Coordinates of C-alpha atoms in Angstrom, one line a residue:
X293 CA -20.2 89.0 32.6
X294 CA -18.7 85.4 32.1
X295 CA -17.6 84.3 29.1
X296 CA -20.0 81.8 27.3
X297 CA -20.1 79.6 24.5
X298 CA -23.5 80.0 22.5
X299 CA -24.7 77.9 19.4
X300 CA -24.1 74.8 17.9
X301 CA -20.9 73.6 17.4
X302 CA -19.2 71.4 14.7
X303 CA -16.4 69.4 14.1
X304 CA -14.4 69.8 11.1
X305 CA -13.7 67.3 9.0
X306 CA -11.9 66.7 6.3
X307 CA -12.5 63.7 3.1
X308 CA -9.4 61.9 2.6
X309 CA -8.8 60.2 -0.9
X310 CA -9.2 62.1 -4.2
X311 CA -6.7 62.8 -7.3
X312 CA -5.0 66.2 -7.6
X313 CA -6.2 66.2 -11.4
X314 CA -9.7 67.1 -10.3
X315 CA -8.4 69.3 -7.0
X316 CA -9.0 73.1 -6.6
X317 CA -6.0 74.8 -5.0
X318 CA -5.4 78.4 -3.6
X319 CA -2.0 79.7 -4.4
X320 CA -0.5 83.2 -3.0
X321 CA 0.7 85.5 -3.7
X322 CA 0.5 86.0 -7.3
X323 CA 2.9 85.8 -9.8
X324 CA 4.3 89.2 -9.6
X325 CA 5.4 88.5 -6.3
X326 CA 6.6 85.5 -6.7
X327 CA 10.4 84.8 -7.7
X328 CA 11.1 82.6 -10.6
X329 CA 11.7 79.2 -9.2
X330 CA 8.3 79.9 -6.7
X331 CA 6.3 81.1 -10.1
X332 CA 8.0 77.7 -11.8
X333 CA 6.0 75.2 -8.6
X334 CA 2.8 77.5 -9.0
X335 CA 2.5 76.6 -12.5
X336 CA 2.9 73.4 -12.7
X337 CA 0.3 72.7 -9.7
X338 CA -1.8 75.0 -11.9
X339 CA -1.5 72.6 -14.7
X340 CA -1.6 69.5 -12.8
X341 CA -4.8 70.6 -10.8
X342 CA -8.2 71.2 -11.8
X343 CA -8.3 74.6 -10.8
X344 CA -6.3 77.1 -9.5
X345 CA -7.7 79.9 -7.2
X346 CA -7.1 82.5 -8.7
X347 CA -7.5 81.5 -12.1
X348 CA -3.7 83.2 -13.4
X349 CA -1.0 82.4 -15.7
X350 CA 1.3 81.3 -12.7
X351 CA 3.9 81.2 -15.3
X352 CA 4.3 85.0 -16.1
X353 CA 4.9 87.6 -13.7
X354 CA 3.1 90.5 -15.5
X355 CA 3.9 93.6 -13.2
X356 CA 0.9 95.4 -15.0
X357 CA -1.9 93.5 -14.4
X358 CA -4.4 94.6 -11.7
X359 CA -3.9 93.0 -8.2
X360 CA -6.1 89.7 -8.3
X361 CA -8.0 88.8 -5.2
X362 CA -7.1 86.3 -3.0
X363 CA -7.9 82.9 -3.1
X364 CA -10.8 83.3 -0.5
X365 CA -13.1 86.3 0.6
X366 CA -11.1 86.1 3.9
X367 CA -9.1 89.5 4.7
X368 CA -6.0 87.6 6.0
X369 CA -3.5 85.8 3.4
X370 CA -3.6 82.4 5.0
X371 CA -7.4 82.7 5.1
X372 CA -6.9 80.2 1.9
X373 CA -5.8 77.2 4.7
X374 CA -9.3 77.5 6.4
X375 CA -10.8 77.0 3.3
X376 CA -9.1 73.4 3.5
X377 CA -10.0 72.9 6.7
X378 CA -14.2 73.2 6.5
X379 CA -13.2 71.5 3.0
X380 CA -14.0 74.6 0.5
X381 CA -10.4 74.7 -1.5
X382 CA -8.5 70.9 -1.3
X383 CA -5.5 72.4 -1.0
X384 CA -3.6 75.6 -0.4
X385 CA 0.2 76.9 -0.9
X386 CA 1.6 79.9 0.4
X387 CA 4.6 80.7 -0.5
X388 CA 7.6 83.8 0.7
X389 CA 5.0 82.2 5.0
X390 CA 6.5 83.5 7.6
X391 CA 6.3 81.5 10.8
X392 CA 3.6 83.8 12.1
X393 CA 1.3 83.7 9.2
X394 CA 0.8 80.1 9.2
X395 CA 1.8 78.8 12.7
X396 CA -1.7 79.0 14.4
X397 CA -3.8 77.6 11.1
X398 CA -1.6 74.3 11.7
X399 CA -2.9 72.7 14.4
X400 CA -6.4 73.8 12.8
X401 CA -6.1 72.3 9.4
X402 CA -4.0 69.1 10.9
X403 CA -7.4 68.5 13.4
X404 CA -9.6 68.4 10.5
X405 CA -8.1 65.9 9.1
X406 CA -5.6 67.8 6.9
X407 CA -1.9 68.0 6.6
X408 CA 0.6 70.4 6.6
X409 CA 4.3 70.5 5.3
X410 CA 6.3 72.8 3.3
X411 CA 7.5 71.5 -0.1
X412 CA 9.9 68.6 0.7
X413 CA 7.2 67.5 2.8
X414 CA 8.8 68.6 5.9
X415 CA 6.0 69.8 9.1
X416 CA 8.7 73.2 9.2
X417 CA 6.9 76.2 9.0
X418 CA 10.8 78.1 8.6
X419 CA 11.2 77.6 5.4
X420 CA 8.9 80.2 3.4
X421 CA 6.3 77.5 2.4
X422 CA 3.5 76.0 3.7
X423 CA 1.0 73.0 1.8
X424 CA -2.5 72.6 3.5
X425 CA -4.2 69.8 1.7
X426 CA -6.7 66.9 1.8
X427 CA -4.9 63.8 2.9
X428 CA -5.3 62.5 -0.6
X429 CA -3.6 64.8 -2.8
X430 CA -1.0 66.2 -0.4
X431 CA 1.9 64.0 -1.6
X432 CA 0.7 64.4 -5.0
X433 CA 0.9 67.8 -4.8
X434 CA 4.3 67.6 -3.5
X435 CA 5.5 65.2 -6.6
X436 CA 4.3 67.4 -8.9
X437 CA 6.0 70.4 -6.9
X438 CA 9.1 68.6 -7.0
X439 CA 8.9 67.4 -11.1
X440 CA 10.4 69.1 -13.3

């Protein structure tokens, strides 16, 4: 039988603008598996953001605490840069990517309407991490990345 495409069909889209104070962001992994420095950037987009998905203390790696769940209901871990493109999370950081965890949600996310770098706002997808955000907030996010 031929393949066919059945239903209705949307495109994705998007909303530019909007202030990374009142953004909702999906970091992974969690702390625990984070090194210092990546557990240092996760926190202060934690702070600077409206919410975090998941709600954490990005600034403690506490090896005891149960496994949180990922920042969406999706089974894979880049799931979360989905959620930016049909517009459910603004943004979303992965950090320790590997080219093949992120590489096909690129084009995705970037035909939405989003944007993709790592965090010196370079479109690499070699360097361990990868920002999906609204148009809006994406430098933002990378400033307060980058601050101190």
């Amino acid at each position: 039988m031929p393949f066919s495409l059945v239903g209705t069909f949307h495109q994705l889209t998007i909303a530019d603008g909007g202030n990374a104070c009142d953004a909702t962001i999906g970091i992974w992994p969690p702390p625990a598996r984070l090194t210092e420095p990546e557990r240092a950037i996760a926190a202060r987009l934690s702070a600077h953001t409206a919410q975090t998905r998941p709600t954490l203390d990005w600034s403690v790696a506490d090896l005891a605490a149960p496994a949180p769940r990922k920042p969406s209901t999706g089974s894979g871990t880049c799931h979360g840069a989905l959620l930016v493109a049909t517009g459910q999370l603004d943004a979303f950081l992965l950090l320790g990517a590997g080219s093949w965890d992120i590489a096909a949600l690129i084009p995705i996310v970037q035909e939405a309407g989003g944007v993709f770098s790592d965090l010196v706002g370079q479109q690499r997808f070699d360097t361990g991490a990868a920002l999906f955000a609204r148009p809006g907030i994406h430098q933002q996010l990378l400033d307060i990345a980058a601050s101190d």
